[in-house]
Every structure is written in C-alpha cells, then in structure tokens.
Tab-separated table of C-alpha atoms in Angstrom:
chain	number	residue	atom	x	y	z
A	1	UNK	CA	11.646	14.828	-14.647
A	2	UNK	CA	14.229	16.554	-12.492
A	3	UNK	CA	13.471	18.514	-9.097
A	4	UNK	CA	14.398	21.747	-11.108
A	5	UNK	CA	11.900	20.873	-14.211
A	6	UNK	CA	9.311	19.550	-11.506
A	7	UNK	CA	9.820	23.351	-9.328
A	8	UNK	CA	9.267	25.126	-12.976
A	9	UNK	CA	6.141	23.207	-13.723
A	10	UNK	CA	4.990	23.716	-10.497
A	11	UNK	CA	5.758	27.924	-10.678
A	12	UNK	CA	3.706	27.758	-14.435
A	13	UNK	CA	0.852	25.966	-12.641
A	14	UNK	CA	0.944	28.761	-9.877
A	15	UNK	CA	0.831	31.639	-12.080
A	16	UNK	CA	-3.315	30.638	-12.811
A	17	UNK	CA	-2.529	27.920	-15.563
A	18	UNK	CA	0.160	29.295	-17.559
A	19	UNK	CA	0.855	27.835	-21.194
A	20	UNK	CA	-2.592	25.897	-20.487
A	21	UNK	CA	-5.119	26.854	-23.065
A	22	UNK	CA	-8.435	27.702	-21.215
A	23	UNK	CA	-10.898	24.994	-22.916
A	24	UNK	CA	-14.594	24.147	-22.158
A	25	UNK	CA	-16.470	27.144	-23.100
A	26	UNK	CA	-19.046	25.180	-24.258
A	27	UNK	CA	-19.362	22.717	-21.288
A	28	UNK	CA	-22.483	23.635	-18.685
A	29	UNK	CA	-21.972	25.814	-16.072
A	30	UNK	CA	-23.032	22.972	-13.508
A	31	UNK	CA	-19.701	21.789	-11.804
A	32	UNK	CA	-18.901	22.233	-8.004
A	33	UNK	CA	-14.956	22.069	-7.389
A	34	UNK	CA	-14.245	21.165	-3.999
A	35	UNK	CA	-10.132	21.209	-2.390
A	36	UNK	CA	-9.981	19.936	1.258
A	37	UNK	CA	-6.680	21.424	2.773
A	38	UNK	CA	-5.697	19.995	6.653
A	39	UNK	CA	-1.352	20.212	6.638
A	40	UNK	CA	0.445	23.892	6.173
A	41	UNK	CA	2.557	22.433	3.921
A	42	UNK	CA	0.001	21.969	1.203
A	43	UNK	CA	-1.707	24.929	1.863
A	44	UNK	CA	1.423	26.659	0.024
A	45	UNK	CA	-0.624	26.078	-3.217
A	46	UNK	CA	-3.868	27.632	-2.481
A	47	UNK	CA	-3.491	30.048	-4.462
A	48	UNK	CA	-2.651	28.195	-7.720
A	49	UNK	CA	-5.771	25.918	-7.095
A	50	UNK	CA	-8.078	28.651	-6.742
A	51	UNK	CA	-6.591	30.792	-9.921
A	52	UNK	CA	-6.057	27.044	-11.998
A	53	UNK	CA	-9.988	25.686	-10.851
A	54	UNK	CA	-11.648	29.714	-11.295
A	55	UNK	CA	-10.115	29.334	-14.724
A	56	UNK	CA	-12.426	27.211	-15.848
A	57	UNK	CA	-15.811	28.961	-16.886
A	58	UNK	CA	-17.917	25.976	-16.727
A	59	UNK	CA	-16.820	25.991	-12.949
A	60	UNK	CA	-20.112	27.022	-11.192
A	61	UNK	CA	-18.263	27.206	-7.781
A	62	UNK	CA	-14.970	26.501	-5.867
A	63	UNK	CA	-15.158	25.222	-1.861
A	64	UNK	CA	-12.018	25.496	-0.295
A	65	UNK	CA	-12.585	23.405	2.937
A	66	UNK	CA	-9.992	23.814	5.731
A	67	UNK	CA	-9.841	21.168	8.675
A	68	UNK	CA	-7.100	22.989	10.410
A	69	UNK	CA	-8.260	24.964	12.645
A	70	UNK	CA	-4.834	25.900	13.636
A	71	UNK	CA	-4.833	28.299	10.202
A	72	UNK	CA	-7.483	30.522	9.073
A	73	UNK	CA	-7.563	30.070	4.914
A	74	UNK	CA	-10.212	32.958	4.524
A	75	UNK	CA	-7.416	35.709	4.949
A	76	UNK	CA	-4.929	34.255	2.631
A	77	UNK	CA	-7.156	34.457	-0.015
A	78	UNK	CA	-6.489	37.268	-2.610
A	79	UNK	CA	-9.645	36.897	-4.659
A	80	UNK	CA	-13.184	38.624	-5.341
A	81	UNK	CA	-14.886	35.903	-7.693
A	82	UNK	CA	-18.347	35.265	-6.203
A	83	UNK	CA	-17.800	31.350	-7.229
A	84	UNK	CA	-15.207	31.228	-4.890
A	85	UNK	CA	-16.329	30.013	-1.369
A	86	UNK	CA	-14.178	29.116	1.556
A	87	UNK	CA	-14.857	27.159	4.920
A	88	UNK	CA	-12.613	27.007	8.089
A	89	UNK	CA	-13.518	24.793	9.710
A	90	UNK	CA	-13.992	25.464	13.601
A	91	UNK	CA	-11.974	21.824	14.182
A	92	UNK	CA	-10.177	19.154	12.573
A	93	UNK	CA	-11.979	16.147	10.294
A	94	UNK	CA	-10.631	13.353	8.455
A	95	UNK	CA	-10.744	13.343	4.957
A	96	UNK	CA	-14.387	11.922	4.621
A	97	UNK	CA	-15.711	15.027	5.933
A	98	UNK	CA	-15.474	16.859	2.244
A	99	UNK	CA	-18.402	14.797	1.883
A	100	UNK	CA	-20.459	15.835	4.004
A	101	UNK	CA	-19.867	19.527	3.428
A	102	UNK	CA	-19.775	18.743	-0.531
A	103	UNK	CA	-23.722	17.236	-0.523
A	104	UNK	CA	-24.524	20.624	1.490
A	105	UNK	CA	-24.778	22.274	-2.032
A	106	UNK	CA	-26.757	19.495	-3.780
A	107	UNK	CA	-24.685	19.763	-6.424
A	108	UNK	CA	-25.468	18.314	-10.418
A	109	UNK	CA	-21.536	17.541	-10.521
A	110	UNK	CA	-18.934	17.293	-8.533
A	111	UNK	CA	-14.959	17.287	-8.811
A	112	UNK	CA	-13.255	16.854	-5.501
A	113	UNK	CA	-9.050	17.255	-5.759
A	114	UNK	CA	-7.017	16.362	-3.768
A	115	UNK	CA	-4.716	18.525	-1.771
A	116	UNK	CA	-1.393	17.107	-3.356
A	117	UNK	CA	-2.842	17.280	-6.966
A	118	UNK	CA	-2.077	20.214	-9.237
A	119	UNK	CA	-4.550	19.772	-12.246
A	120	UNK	CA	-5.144	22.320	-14.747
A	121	UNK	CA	-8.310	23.906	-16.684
A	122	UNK	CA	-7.952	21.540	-19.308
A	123	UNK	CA	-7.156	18.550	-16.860
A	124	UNK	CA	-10.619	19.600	-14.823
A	125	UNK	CA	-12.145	20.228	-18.304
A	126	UNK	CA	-11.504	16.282	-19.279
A	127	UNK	CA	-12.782	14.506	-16.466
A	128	UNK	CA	-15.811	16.880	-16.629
A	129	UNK	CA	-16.559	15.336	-20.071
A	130	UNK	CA	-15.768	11.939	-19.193
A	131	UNK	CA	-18.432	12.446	-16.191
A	132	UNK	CA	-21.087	14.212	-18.906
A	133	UNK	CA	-20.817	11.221	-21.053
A	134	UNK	CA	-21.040	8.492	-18.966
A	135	UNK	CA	-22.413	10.115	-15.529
A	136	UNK	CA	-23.180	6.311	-14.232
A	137	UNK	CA	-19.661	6.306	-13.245
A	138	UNK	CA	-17.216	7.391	-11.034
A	139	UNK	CA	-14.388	9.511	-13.068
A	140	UNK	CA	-10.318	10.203	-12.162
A	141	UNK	CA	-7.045	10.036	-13.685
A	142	UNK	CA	-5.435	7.397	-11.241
A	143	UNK	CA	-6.643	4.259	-9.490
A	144	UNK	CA	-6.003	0.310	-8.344
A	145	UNK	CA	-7.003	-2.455	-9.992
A	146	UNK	CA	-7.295	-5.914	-8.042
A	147	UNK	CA	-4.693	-8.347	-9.909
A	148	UNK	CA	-5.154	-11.870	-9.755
A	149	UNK	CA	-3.769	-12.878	-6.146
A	150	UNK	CA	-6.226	-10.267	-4.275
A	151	UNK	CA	-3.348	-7.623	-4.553
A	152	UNK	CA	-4.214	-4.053	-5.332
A	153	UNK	CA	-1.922	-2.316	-8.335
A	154	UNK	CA	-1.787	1.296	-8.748
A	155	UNK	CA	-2.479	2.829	-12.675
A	156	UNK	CA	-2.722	6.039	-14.524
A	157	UNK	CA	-1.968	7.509	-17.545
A	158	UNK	CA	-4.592	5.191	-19.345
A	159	UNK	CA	-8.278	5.442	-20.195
A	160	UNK	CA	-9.914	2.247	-18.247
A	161	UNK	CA	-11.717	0.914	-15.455
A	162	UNK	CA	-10.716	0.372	-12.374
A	163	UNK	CA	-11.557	-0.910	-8.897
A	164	UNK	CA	-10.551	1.958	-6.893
A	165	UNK	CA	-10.144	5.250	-7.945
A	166	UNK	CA	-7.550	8.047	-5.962
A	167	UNK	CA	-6.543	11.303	-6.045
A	168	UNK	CA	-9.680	13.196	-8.036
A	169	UNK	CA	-13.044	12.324	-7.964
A	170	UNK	CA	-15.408	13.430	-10.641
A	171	UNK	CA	-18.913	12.107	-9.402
A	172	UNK	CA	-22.429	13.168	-9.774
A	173	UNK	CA	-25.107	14.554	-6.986
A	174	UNK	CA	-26.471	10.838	-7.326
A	175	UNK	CA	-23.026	9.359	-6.557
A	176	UNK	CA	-22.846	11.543	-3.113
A	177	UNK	CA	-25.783	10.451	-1.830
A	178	UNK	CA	-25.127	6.289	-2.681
A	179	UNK	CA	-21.472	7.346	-0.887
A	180	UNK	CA	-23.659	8.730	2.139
A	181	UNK	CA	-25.766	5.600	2.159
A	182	UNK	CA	-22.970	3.063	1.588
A	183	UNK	CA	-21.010	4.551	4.963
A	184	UNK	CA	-24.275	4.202	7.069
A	185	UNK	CA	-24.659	0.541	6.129
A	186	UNK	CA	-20.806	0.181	6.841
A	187	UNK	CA	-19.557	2.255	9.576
A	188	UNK	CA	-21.493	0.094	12.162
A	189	UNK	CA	-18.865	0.225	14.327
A	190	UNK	CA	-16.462	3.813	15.962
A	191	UNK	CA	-13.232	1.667	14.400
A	192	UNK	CA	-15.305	1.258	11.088
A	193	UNK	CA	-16.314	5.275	11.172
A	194	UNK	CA	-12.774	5.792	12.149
A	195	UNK	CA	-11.081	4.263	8.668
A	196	UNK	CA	-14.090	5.626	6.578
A	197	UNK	CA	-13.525	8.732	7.840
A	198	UNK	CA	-9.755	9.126	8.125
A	199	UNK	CA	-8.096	7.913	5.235
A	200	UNK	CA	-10.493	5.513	3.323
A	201	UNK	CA	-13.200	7.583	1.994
A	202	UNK	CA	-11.836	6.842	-1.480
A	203	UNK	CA	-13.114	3.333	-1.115
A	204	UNK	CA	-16.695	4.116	-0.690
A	205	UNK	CA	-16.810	6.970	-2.904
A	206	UNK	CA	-15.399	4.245	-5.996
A	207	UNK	CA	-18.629	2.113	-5.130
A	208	UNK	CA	-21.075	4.938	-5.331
A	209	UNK	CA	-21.368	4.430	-9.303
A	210	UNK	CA	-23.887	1.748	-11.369
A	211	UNK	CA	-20.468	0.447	-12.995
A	212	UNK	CA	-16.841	-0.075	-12.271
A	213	UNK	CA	-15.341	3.796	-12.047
A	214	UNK	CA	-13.802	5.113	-14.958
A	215	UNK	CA	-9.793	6.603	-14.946
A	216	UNK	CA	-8.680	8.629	-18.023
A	217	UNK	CA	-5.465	10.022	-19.893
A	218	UNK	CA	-5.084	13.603	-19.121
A	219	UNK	CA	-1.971	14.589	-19.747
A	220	UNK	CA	1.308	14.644	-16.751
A	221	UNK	CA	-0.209	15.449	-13.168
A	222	UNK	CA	1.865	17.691	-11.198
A	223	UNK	CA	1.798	17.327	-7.759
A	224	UNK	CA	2.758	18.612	-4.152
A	225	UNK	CA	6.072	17.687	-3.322
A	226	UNK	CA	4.591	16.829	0.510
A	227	UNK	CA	2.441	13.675	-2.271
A	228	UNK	CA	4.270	11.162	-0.464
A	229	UNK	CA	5.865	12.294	2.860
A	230	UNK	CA	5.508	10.459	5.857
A	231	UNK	CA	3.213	12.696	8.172
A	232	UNK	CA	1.522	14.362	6.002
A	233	UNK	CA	0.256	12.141	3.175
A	234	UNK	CA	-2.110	9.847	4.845
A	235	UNK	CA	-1.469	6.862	2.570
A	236	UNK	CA	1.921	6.299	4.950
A	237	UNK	CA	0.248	6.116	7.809
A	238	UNK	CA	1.009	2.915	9.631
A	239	UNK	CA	-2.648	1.908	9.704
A	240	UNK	CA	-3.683	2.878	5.971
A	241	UNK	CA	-2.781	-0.726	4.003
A	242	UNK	CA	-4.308	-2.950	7.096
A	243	UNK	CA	-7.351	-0.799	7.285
A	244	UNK	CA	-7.722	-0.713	3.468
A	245	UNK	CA	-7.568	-4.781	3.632
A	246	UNK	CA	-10.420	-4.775	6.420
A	247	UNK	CA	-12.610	-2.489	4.642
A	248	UNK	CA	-12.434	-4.318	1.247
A	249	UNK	CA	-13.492	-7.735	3.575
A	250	UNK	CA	-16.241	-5.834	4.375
A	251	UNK	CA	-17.131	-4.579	0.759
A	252	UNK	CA	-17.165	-8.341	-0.106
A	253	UNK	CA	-19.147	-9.744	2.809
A	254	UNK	CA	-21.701	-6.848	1.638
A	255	UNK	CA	-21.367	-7.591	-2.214
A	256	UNK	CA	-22.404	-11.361	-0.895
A	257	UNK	CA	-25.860	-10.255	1.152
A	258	UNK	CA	-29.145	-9.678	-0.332
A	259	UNK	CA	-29.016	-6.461	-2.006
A	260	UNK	CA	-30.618	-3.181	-0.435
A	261	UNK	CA	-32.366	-1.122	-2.803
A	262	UNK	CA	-30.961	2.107	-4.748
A	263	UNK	CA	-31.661	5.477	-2.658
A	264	UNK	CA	-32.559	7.888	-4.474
A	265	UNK	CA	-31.772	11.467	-4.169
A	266	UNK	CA	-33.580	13.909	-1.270
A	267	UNK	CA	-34.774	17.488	-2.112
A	268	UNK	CA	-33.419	18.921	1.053
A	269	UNK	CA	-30.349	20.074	2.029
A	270	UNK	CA	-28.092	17.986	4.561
A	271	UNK	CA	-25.484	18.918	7.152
C-alpha cells in the first residue's frame, strides 16, 4: 500500500467509518470500548476513534483515558453522546493503568484498542462475536506465537491461537479480574511492577483466559503512522524485548508451582 493510499484510508476512517457498513444491530448492548492515549502525536485521531467506536450501537460506552497530563482531551472533544466518557488523567501511567480504570465499570465485555490501531464498526463488531462465542478466551486480530527454539513470531491476518495477543484486546469482566490477580502474584518486586506496568501489560492480560487467546481475520488494520516510531511506540524501547524475556521466565517458573485457585469476580467496584 503506498503512503498516499495509506493517508486516504486513513482520511475515510476519520470521517466516522466511511464506506464501512454499520453491522451488529443485533449484537447486545453490553460492550465497554476503552482507547488509552499518552503521546500528542496519536492523539491526532481522537476524533476518528470516537466517531468509528460510537458507530457501533451495540457499544454501551466509550472511555477515552488520557495519561498526559500535559494535554487536556476533554476540550477537544466535539461530541454530545452520553456513551461517550473521557478521563484526564491528573498524571502520567504506563500502559497497564487502562486496567485499572477499565475494571472501575465492572464491565460484561470489554474491547481495549490501542492508540496506533484504527479499527472500524465492523472490525469492533467481529471480535465482539468472536468474544460472545467463545468468552473463555482472550480475542484480537494480531499476536506471537512461541516457535520451536523459544523465539516469539508475530501473526495476523488468520483465525488461530496464539500465545500472546497485541494491539486489541477483546476480554470479558472475568478476564480483568484474573489480569488483576495474575499482576499481584507477579509484580513482587518495583522492577517487576515497573515492566507490568510500562510496556508489558499485554502479557498478563493474554493469560487471563481458561484457554490459549484467540486472534481472528478482520479485514486490513489501518494504523497510526507514529505504530512504529522510536519514542513513541513503546515496543522500541531499549528495555521492551529483555523485559519481555524476563517476564515470560517468570510466567514459566509460575506455570511450574502448585496452582492457586481461580478468583472469582467481586461485586464492588475497584479503584
């Protein structure tokens, strides 16, 4: 795809999901969409994430979390739906934090998009599905699968599982709170918090589901052109491969202990 095909896509996908047929009228209204925003640079596209996500009426609410407090996102937002909902946050998290705000609305299900990923309604609409018929698993589009030398290799465009899965997260109330549990048995340590927390979320979140997470075919994923710039995308970070090899030594050394027993979910709400 050339840079001037790519910028045309992109402008469609602005517009609120233009030649994108709105589909899943007859899904439940029971999904939470949740878009954590921390560079400027990404933040260009707020407003085609909140017309592409709003799109969808099965969408029961939007949270647009900023961890910039350097920009307020509240004012930039043209838009009166009472679904929408957006947090600035007072200062700056790592990319685990969604989280913690996302289990503050105990919700049924969950998609959480990245910042660099430009899905639309009927993108959403599939991995909403997927979740609804098998909601044991963890749902995206993209992933890594371990290959036979311990090596992780990236895939997408394919319905199968996969060890990790990136990008978009389609997960269930049940999932949050295993993710929640998962980083207080691991994060025993501030360097441990610090990995979970900055970059590595991802990891845990894969884990939180009874079986191997689930990617699926959706059709070409636009994305921010900041997806893999040094500085801003946190997978080129200097310490994102080393820390992603440390955490997966602790994931085995876990898997190899007696096992703890499933928590189930609370009533109350958490902060």
């Amino acid at each position: 795809m050339t840079i001037m095909t790519r910028g045309l896509r992109r402008l469609a996908w602005s517009r609120g999901a233009a030649f994108d047929r709105h589909p899943g009228r007859d899904l439940p209204s029971s999904l939470t969409v949740l878009v954590a925003f921390h560079h400027p640079a990404r933040m260009r596209h707020l407003d085609g994430h909140v017309r592409n996500v709003l799109a969808c009426p099965f969408v029961e609410r939007l949270v647009v979390l900023n961890d910039n407090p350097e920009v307020a996102l509240a004012p930039r937002v043209a838009c009166a739906d009472p679904r929408l909902i957006v947090i600035d946050q007072p200062r700056s998290h790592g990319c685990g934090h969604r989280w913690v705000v996302a289990r503050r609305f105990r919700p049924d299900h969950l998609v959480v998009i990245d910042d660099d990923v430009l899905l639309r309604p009927s993108q959403i609409a599939r991995l909403f599905r997927a979740l609804l018929a098998e909601p044991d698993r963890v749902h995206g589009f993209s992933g890594l699968v371990e290959t036979g030398d311990g090596r992780l290799e990236a895939v997408g465009g394919a319905t199968r599982s996969v060890d990790l899965v990136m990008e978009t997260y389609a997960l269930t109330g049940a999932h949050l709170d295993r993710y929640a549990a998962l980083r207080d048995r691991l994060a025993i340590t501030a360097e441990r918090r610090a990995l979970i927390d900055g970059a590595l979320d991802f990891v845990l979140v894969s884990r939180a589901g009874d079986e191997r997470p689930m990617i699926h075919r959706i059709g070409r994923v636009l994305r921010c052109e900041t997806f893999d710039t040094p500085g801003i995308a946190v997978h080129q970070t200097a310490g994102f491969a080393p820390g992603l090899h440390r955490l997966r030594e602790d994931l085995a050394r876990l898997d190899a202990a007696p096992a703890a027993p499933r928590q189930q979910r609370s009533s109350g709400q958490h902060v």
